[in-house]
Coordinates of C-alpha atoms and ligand atoms in Angstrom, one line a residue:
Chain A
M10 CA 10.4 -26.4 -19.7
P11 CA 11.0 -22.7 -18.3
Q12 CA 13.8 -22.0 -16.4
P13 CA 14.0 -21.4 -12.4
L14 CA 15.1 -18.0 -11.3
S15 CA 17.7 -19.0 -8.4
L16 CA 17.1 -16.6 -5.7
A17 CA 19.3 -18.9 -3.4
G18 CA 22.3 -17.3 -1.4
D19 CA 22.9 -14.3 0.0
R20 CA 20.7 -10.9 -0.1
A21 CA 23.4 -9.2 -2.4
T22 CA 23.6 -12.2 -4.9
R23 CA 19.8 -12.3 -5.1
L24 CA 19.3 -8.4 -5.4
A25 CA 22.1 -8.7 -8.1
T26 CA 20.0 -11.8 -9.7
I27 CA 16.9 -9.8 -9.7
R28 CA 19.0 -6.5 -11.2
A29 CA 20.1 -9.0 -13.9
A30 CA 16.3 -10.3 -15.0
F31 CA 15.1 -6.7 -15.1
P32 CA 17.9 -4.8 -17.3
Q33 CA 15.3 -2.3 -18.0
L34 CA 15.1 -0.9 -14.3
D35 CA 17.5 0.6 -12.5
G36 CA 18.4 3.0 -9.3
P37 CA 19.4 1.7 -5.8
D38 CA 18.8 -1.4 -4.0
C39 CA 15.9 -2.1 -1.8
S40 CA 16.6 -0.8 1.4
F41 CA 13.6 -2.9 3.2
V42 CA 14.4 -6.3 3.6
G43 CA 11.5 -8.4 2.7
G44 CA 10.4 -11.8 4.3
R45 CA 8.7 -12.7 7.7
T46 CA 11.8 -12.7 9.9
A47 CA 12.6 -9.0 9.1
A48 CA 8.3 -8.4 9.6
M49 CA 8.6 -9.9 13.1
A50 CA 11.7 -7.9 13.8
R51 CA 9.9 -5.0 13.0
L52 CA 6.7 -5.9 14.6
A53 CA 9.1 -6.5 18.0
K54 CA 10.1 -2.8 17.6
I55 CA 6.7 -1.2 17.6
D56 CA 5.8 1.3 20.7
P57 CA 2.0 2.1 20.3
V58 CA 2.1 4.8 22.9
A59 CA 4.8 7.0 21.0
Y60 CA 2.8 6.4 17.8
D61 CA -0.3 7.4 19.2
K62 CA 1.5 10.5 20.0
S63 CA 3.5 11.1 17.0
R64 CA 2.0 9.4 13.9
N65 CA 1.2 12.5 11.8
F66 CA 4.9 13.9 12.4
L67 CA 7.3 12.8 9.8
D68 CA 9.9 11.9 12.4
G69 CA 7.2 10.0 14.5
A70 CA 7.2 6.6 15.8
V71 CA 5.8 4.7 12.7
T72 CA 5.8 1.1 12.2
R73 CA 6.8 0.7 8.5
L74 CA 5.0 -2.5 9.0
S75 CA 3.2 -1.9 5.5
P76 CA 5.1 -3.5 3.2
Y77 CA 4.9 -6.7 5.1
L78 CA 1.3 -6.3 5.6
R79 CA 1.1 -5.9 2.0
H80 CA 2.5 -9.1 0.9
G81 CA 0.9 -10.8 3.7
C82 CA 4.3 -11.6 5.4
I83 CA 2.3 -11.0 8.5
T84 CA -1.2 -10.6 8.9
L85 CA -3.2 -7.5 10.2
G86 CA -4.4 -10.2 12.9
E87 CA -1.2 -10.8 14.1
A88 CA 0.0 -7.1 14.2
R89 CA -3.3 -6.4 16.4
M90 CA -2.5 -9.4 19.0
H91 CA 0.9 -8.1 18.9
A92 CA -0.1 -4.6 20.3
L93 CA -2.9 -6.2 22.6
A94 CA -0.2 -8.9 24.2
G95 CA 2.0 -5.9 25.0
W96 CA -0.3 -2.8 25.6
S97 CA -3.7 -2.4 27.2
P98 CA -6.4 -2.0 24.4
Q99 CA -6.4 1.7 25.3
R100 CA -2.6 1.8 24.6
A101 CA -3.0 -0.1 21.5
W102 CA -6.2 1.8 20.3
K103 CA -4.7 4.0 17.6
F104 CA -2.2 1.4 16.1
I105 CA -5.7 -0.8 15.7
F106 CA -7.5 1.9 14.4
E107 CA -4.9 2.7 11.5
L108 CA -4.7 -1.2 10.6
A109 CA -8.5 -0.8 10.5
W110 CA -8.0 1.2 7.3
R111 CA -6.4 -1.4 5.5
D112 CA -8.9 -3.8 6.1
F113 CA -11.7 -1.7 5.2
W114 CA -9.9 -0.2 1.8
R115 CA -9.4 -3.8 0.8
R116 CA -12.8 -4.9 1.6
V117 CA -13.7 -1.5 -0.7
W118 CA -11.7 -3.0 -3.6
K119 CA -13.3 -6.4 -3.2
S120 CA -16.8 -4.7 -3.5
L121 CA -15.4 -2.6 -6.6
G122 CA -13.4 -4.9 -8.4
P123 CA -11.8 -3.1 -11.5
A124 CA -14.0 -0.1 -11.0
I125 CA -11.5 0.9 -8.3
R126 CA -9.3 2.3 -10.9
K127 CA -12.3 5.0 -12.0
D128 CA -14.2 7.8 -9.9
V129 CA -16.1 6.0 -7.2
E130 CA -18.4 9.0 -6.4
K131 CA -18.8 12.4 -8.4
P132 CA -16.0 14.6 -7.5
K133 CA -17.2 17.3 -5.0
V134 CA -14.8 20.1 -6.9
T135 CA -13.8 20.4 -10.5
L136 CA -11.0 18.0 -10.9
G137 CA -8.0 18.2 -13.7
H138 CA -7.1 15.7 -15.9
A139 CA -3.7 16.4 -16.7
P140 CA -0.9 13.8 -17.1
L141 CA 1.9 13.2 -15.2
P142 CA 4.5 15.8 -15.9
D143 CA 8.3 15.2 -16.2
D144 CA 9.1 17.5 -13.4
I145 CA 6.7 15.5 -11.1
R146 CA 8.3 12.2 -12.2
R147 CA 11.8 13.2 -11.7
G148 CA 11.3 15.2 -8.5
E149 CA 12.2 18.5 -10.1
T150 CA 9.4 21.0 -9.1
G151 CA 11.6 23.3 -7.7
L152 CA 9.4 22.9 -4.1
P153 CA 12.0 21.0 -1.8
C154 CA 9.1 19.5 0.4
M155 CA 7.4 17.7 -2.8
D156 CA 10.7 17.0 -4.2
A157 CA 12.0 14.8 -1.2
T158 CA 8.7 13.1 -1.3
V159 CA 9.4 12.0 -4.8
R160 CA 13.1 11.1 -3.8
S161 CA 12.0 9.1 -1.2
L162 CA 9.3 7.3 -3.3
V163 CA 11.7 6.7 -6.0
D164 CA 15.0 5.6 -3.9
E165 CA 13.4 4.0 -0.8
G166 CA 10.1 3.0 -2.0
Y167 CA 8.3 4.5 1.4
V168 CA 6.9 7.6 1.9
H169 CA 5.3 8.7 5.2
N170 CA 1.7 8.9 5.2
H171 CA 1.4 12.7 6.0
A172 CA 3.8 13.2 3.3
R173 CA 1.5 10.7 0.9
M174 CA -1.2 13.0 1.6
W175 CA 0.6 16.2 0.9
F176 CA 1.7 15.0 -2.2
A177 CA -1.3 13.6 -3.5
A178 CA -3.2 17.2 -2.7
Y179 CA -0.4 19.1 -4.4
C180 CA -0.5 16.8 -7.6
V181 CA -4.6 16.6 -7.7
H182 CA -5.8 20.3 -6.8
F183 CA -2.5 22.3 -6.8
R184 CA -1.5 21.1 -10.3
K185 CA -4.6 19.5 -11.7
L186 CA -3.5 16.5 -12.8
S187 CA -5.1 13.3 -13.2
W188 CA -5.7 11.4 -9.8
R189 CA -5.7 8.0 -12.0
A190 CA -2.4 9.1 -13.8
C191 CA -0.9 9.6 -10.5
A192 CA -1.7 7.0 -8.6
D193 CA -0.8 4.4 -11.3
W194 CA 2.6 5.9 -11.0
F195 CA 2.6 6.1 -7.3
V196 CA 1.6 2.7 -6.5
G197 CA 4.3 1.2 -9.0
H198 CA 7.2 2.8 -6.6
L199 CA 5.9 1.9 -3.1
I200 CA 7.2 -1.5 -1.5
D201 CA 3.6 -1.1 -0.2
G202 CA 2.2 -0.4 -3.3
D203 CA -1.6 -1.7 -3.2
L204 CA -4.5 -1.0 -5.2
A205 CA -7.0 -0.7 -2.3
S206 CA -4.8 1.8 -0.2
N207 CA -3.3 3.6 -2.7
H208 CA -6.3 4.2 -5.3
L209 CA -8.5 4.8 -2.9
S210 CA -6.4 7.3 -0.9
W211 CA -5.9 9.1 -4.0
Q212 CA -9.7 9.2 -4.4
W213 CA -10.3 10.7 -0.8
V214 CA -7.8 13.2 -1.4
A215 CA -9.3 14.0 -4.9
S216 CA -12.7 13.9 -3.2
T217 CA -14.0 11.2 -5.3
F218 CA -14.1 8.9 -2.5
G219 CA -15.1 11.5 0.5
S220 CA -17.1 14.4 1.2
K221 CA -14.7 16.8 0.5
P222 CA -11.2 17.3 -1.3
Y223 CA -8.4 17.5 0.9
I224 CA -5.6 20.1 0.6
F225 CA -3.0 21.5 3.1
N226 CA -1.1 24.9 3.6
K227 CA 2.5 25.7 4.7
E228 CA 1.9 25.7 8.4
N229 CA 0.6 22.1 8.3
V230 CA 3.5 20.9 6.4
A231 CA 6.2 23.4 8.8
K232 CA 4.5 21.8 12.0
Y233 CA 4.3 18.2 10.9
S234 CA 7.9 18.3 9.2
A235 CA 9.5 19.6 12.3
N236 CA 10.2 22.7 9.8
R237 CA 12.8 20.6 7.6
W238 CA 12.0 22.3 4.5
C239 CA 10.2 25.5 5.2
A240 CA 12.8 27.0 7.3
T241 CA 15.1 27.3 4.6
C242 CA 13.0 27.2 1.7
T243 CA 13.6 29.8 -0.9
A244 CA 10.8 28.4 -3.3
D245 CA 7.9 30.7 -4.3
C246 CA 5.4 28.4 -1.9
P247 CA 2.0 28.0 -3.5
F248 CA 1.1 26.6 0.1
D249 CA 1.6 29.6 2.1
A250 CA -1.8 30.6 2.8
S251 CA -4.9 30.3 5.0
Y252 CA -7.1 27.3 4.3
P253 CA -10.3 29.6 3.1
A254 CA -7.7 31.3 0.9
L255 CA -6.4 28.2 -0.6
S256 CA -9.9 26.6 -0.9
K257 CA -10.9 30.1 -2.9
R258 CA -8.0 29.9 -5.1
L259 CA -8.1 26.3 -5.7
F260 CA -11.8 25.7 -6.0
G261 CA -13.1 29.2 -6.3
T262 CA -14.8 29.0 -2.7
E263 CA -13.9 29.1 0.7
T264 CA -15.7 26.3 1.6
P265 CA -15.7 23.2 -0.9
Chain B
M6 CA 3.6 -31.2 -11.7
S7 CA -0.1 -31.3 -12.5
R8 CA -1.5 -29.9 -9.1
I9 CA 0.4 -27.1 -7.1
L10 CA 0.3 -24.4 -4.6
F11 CA 0.4 -21.2 -6.3
L12 CA 1.9 -18.2 -4.5
H13 CA 1.0 -14.7 -5.3
D14 CA 2.0 -11.5 -4.0
E15 CA 0.0 -11.2 -1.0
M16 CA 0.6 -14.8 0.4
L17 CA 4.5 -14.5 1.1
N18 CA 4.8 -16.0 4.5
P19 CA 6.4 -19.3 5.3
Q20 CA 3.7 -20.0 7.8
H21 CA 1.1 -19.4 5.5
A22 CA -1.7 -21.8 6.2
L23 CA -1.9 -23.2 2.5
L24 CA 1.5 -23.8 2.9
L25 CA 1.5 -25.8 6.3
A26 CA -1.9 -27.7 5.3
N27 CA -0.2 -28.6 1.8
P28 CA 3.4 -29.9 2.5
D29 CA 3.5 -32.4 -0.2
L30 CA 2.8 -29.7 -3.2
P31 CA 5.2 -28.4 -5.2
R32 CA 5.1 -24.3 -4.5
V33 CA 5.4 -22.2 -7.6
F34 CA 5.9 -18.2 -7.6
V35 CA 6.0 -16.5 -10.9
F36 CA 7.3 -12.9 -11.5
D37 CA 5.0 -11.9 -14.0
T38 CA 6.8 -9.9 -16.8
Q39 CA 3.5 -8.7 -18.1
Q40 CA 2.1 -7.6 -15.1
L41 CA 5.0 -5.9 -13.2
E42 CA 5.7 -4.3 -16.6
R43 CA 2.0 -2.8 -16.8
D44 CA 1.6 -2.2 -13.2
Q45 CA 5.4 -0.1 -13.3
F46 CA 6.7 -2.2 -10.9
S47 CA 10.2 -0.5 -9.7
L48 CA 13.3 -2.6 -9.1
R49 CA 13.0 -2.4 -5.8
R50 CA 9.5 -3.8 -5.1
I51 CA 10.8 -6.7 -7.7
Q52 CA 14.0 -7.3 -5.1
F53 CA 11.8 -7.0 -2.3
L54 CA 9.2 -9.9 -3.4
A55 CA 12.5 -11.9 -4.2
D56 CA 13.2 -11.8 -0.4
C57 CA 10.1 -12.9 0.5
V58 CA 10.1 -15.5 -1.8
A59 CA 13.8 -16.7 -1.3
E60 CA 12.5 -17.1 2.7
I61 CA 9.8 -19.9 1.9
P62 CA 11.3 -23.0 1.6
G63 CA 10.8 -25.7 -1.2
V64 CA 9.2 -22.6 -3.5
T65 CA 10.4 -22.5 -7.1
A66 CA 10.6 -19.0 -8.7
Y67 CA 10.1 -18.2 -12.7
Q68 CA 10.1 -15.2 -14.8
G69 CA 7.5 -15.2 -17.3
V70 CA 3.9 -14.7 -18.0
I71 CA 1.8 -17.0 -15.5
S72 CA -0.2 -18.9 -17.4
E73 CA 2.3 -19.7 -20.0
V74 CA 5.0 -21.0 -17.1
L75 CA 1.9 -23.1 -15.8
R76 CA 1.2 -24.7 -19.0
E77 CA 4.6 -25.5 -19.9
L78 CA 5.3 -27.2 -16.4
G79 CA 2.5 -29.4 -17.0
V80 CA -0.1 -28.0 -14.4
T81 CA -3.6 -28.4 -14.8
S82 CA -4.9 -27.8 -11.1
V83 CA -4.0 -24.9 -8.7
V84 CA -4.6 -24.2 -4.6
T85 CA -4.2 -20.7 -3.6
Q86 CA -5.4 -17.9 -2.2
R87 CA -8.8 -15.5 -2.9
T88 CA -7.4 -12.0 -4.1
P89 CA -9.1 -9.1 -5.9
Q90 CA -6.0 -8.5 -8.2
L91 CA -7.3 -9.2 -11.2
H92 CA -4.5 -10.2 -13.2
V93 CA -3.9 -13.4 -10.8
A94 CA -7.8 -14.4 -11.4
S95 CA -7.4 -13.9 -15.6
A96 CA -4.0 -15.8 -15.4
L97 CA -5.1 -18.8 -13.6
A98 CA -8.6 -19.0 -15.4
G99 CA -7.4 -21.8 -17.7
F100 CA -6.8 -23.9 -14.8
Q101 CA -8.9 -25.8 -12.0
V102 CA -8.3 -23.5 -9.3
E103 CA -9.3 -24.4 -5.7
W104 CA -9.3 -20.6 -3.6
H105 CA -9.3 -20.2 -0.6
D106 CA -10.3 -17.1 1.4
E107 CA -7.4 -14.7 3.2
P108 CA -7.3 -14.6 7.1
S109 CA -9.9 -12.4 8.0
F110 CA -9.2 -9.3 10.2
V111 CA -12.8 -8.7 11.4
D112 CA -16.2 -9.8 10.9
F113 CA -18.2 -7.2 9.0
R114 CA -21.2 -8.0 6.8
G115 CA -22.9 -4.1 6.5
R116 CA -22.7 -2.0 3.7
L117 CA -19.3 -0.3 3.4
K118 CA -19.7 3.4 3.1
R119 CA -17.5 6.0 5.0
F120 CA -14.4 4.6 7.0
M121 CA -15.7 5.8 10.7
H122 CA -18.9 3.8 10.1
F123 CA -17.0 0.7 9.3
W124 CA -14.7 1.7 12.1
K125 CA -18.1 2.4 14.5
A126 CA -19.2 -1.1 13.9
V127 CA -16.0 -2.9 14.3
E128 CA -14.4 -1.1 17.0
T129 CA -15.8 -3.3 20.0
Q130 CA -14.6 -6.5 18.4
L131 CA -11.4 -5.1 17.9
V132 CA -10.5 -3.1 20.8
G133 CA -12.9 -4.5 23.4
E134 CA -15.7 -2.6 25.4
A135 CA -13.5 -0.4 27.3
A136 CA -11.6 0.8 25.3
A137 CA -14.1 1.5 22.4
G138 CA -15.7 4.8 22.0
R139 CA -12.7 7.2 21.6
D140 CA -12.5 10.1 19.7
A141 CA -10.3 9.2 16.7
A142 CA -8.9 12.8 16.1
Ligands
FAD324 C1 -1.8 9.1 -1.6 C2 -1.8 7.8 -0.6 C3 -1.2 6.6 -1.1 C4 -1.4 5.4 -0.3 N1 -0.7 4.4 -0.9 C5 -0.5 3.1 -0.2 C6 -0.5 1.8 -0.5 O1 -0.2 2.1 -1.7 N2 -0.3 0.6 0.4 C7 -0.5 0.9 1.6 O2 -0.3 0.1 2.6 N3 -0.7 2.1 2.2 C8 -1.0 3.4 1.2 N4 -1.4 4.5 2.0 C9 -1.5 4.5 3.3 C10 -0.8 4.8 4.5 O3 -0.1 5.9 3.7 C11 0.3 3.8 4.3 O4 -0.2 2.4 5.0 C12 1.3 4.1 5.7 O5 2.1 5.3 5.4 C13 2.7 2.9 5.6 O6 3.4 3.4 6.7 P1 3.4 2.6 8.0 O7 3.7 1.2 8.0 O8 4.7 3.0 9.0 O9 2.0 2.7 8.5 P2 1.7 2.8 10.3 O10 1.3 4.4 10.5 O11 2.6 2.5 11.0 O12 0.4 2.3 10.4 C14 0.3 0.9 10.5 C15 0.0 0.1 9.3 O13 -1.4 0.7 9.3 C16 -2.0 0.5 8.2 N5 -2.2 1.9 7.8 C17 -2.2 3.2 8.5 N6 -2.6 4.0 7.6 C18 -3.5 3.9 6.6 C19 -4.0 4.4 5.8 N7 -4.1 5.9 5.6 N8 -4.7 3.6 4.7 C20 -4.6 2.1 4.9 N9 -3.7 1.6 5.8 C21 -2.9 2.3 6.8 C22 -1.0 -0.2 7.3 O14 -1.0 -1.2 6.6 C23 0.3 0.4 7.9 O15 1.5 -0.6 7.9 C24 -1.4 5.6 1.1 C25 -1.8 6.8 1.6 C26 -1.7 7.8 0.9 C27 -2.5 9.2 1.4

């Protein structure tokens, strides 16, 4: 008979039990407390008005509900109803719009099945196929903005949406890495890791599920990160250019 | 233990409809060693799963390969929630499975193209007439 794994007791004991059961894995303990109670507490704190204004900023009022939605601790419907119970539909609009993205990606996954791991459409630009290099895996690219993203991915298992987009674009377009190799690695670290939202977002950035590739420049990072890296950065910044110039450098044309 | 409620990682809610509807079925969760390794799950992800499972009353958690664990437990039939996660369907292939749909967020039966096309089709359902039509930018 298989032996049950005892998860009872306090959280510290439980985390230690898992650490002992998976001795090949290491790193800090999970900073997100799992479960519905924690999900409901987080839901009670959301502010759809502040969310609407600040969602794209790294220090904006994002909800961090994704790990709980991913594991069904709460449903998208409950999150929507909670917003509509406290705010007018106009004020809750942006939050509900973003919830709908999750539902959309999931529907696409259901219709694609295992093909989600392959290009959904022909890429609109030439993509690279290089495997994931160690400097990315270890967060040692020398670019403070990208290395910080890897650190929060690996240590916390959560990365802000905008930083996920920058990082994916860096890997796929600036480094010409295989989106699939990157996506497979990235998703394993995310507490909200989900084949639909993750792999299809990587494909959206790559342009295999969208009409054009997503890229960003230094101005965009500086603005939405409140200059947290750029102000003191001494790296030779590959993002410091206008969009047409970057596009020409990356894709050979100013408008891909 | 021939019939069980099998909990996979998309239904970790103590108030899940299948738990409420089947209070007497044994509840089983498996930390699937093959899948966790193949999908490169970090320690933190597995700890998060453990928190979620611990909060659900009466669940017995195992570590192993799903199909083997269930077979050793003498399971023949399983109640669970439908999922696009292929490894769940493959693991349960040798059992009699009663699949239940997950809670629906919105009713949409059109062809899936781009997100904005989907959003335009469901917006009124989700935010009502008065709020619909806002520019997404
Ligand atoms: C490269 C890349 C990989 C991603 N991988 C995942 C993933 O594995 N799992 C995942 O849940 N999301 C993923 N996303 C989408 C998005 O980044 C996260 O859902 C969001 O950052 C989660 O943080 P939050 O809960 O604070 O979001 P909030 O902005 O507070 O949004 C509330 C909820 O809406 C949903 N949501 C918001 N934005 C998106 C979006 N763009 N796509 C899908 N759902 C969204 C999420 O469920 C989220 O919890 C990815 C995005 C990118 C660009």
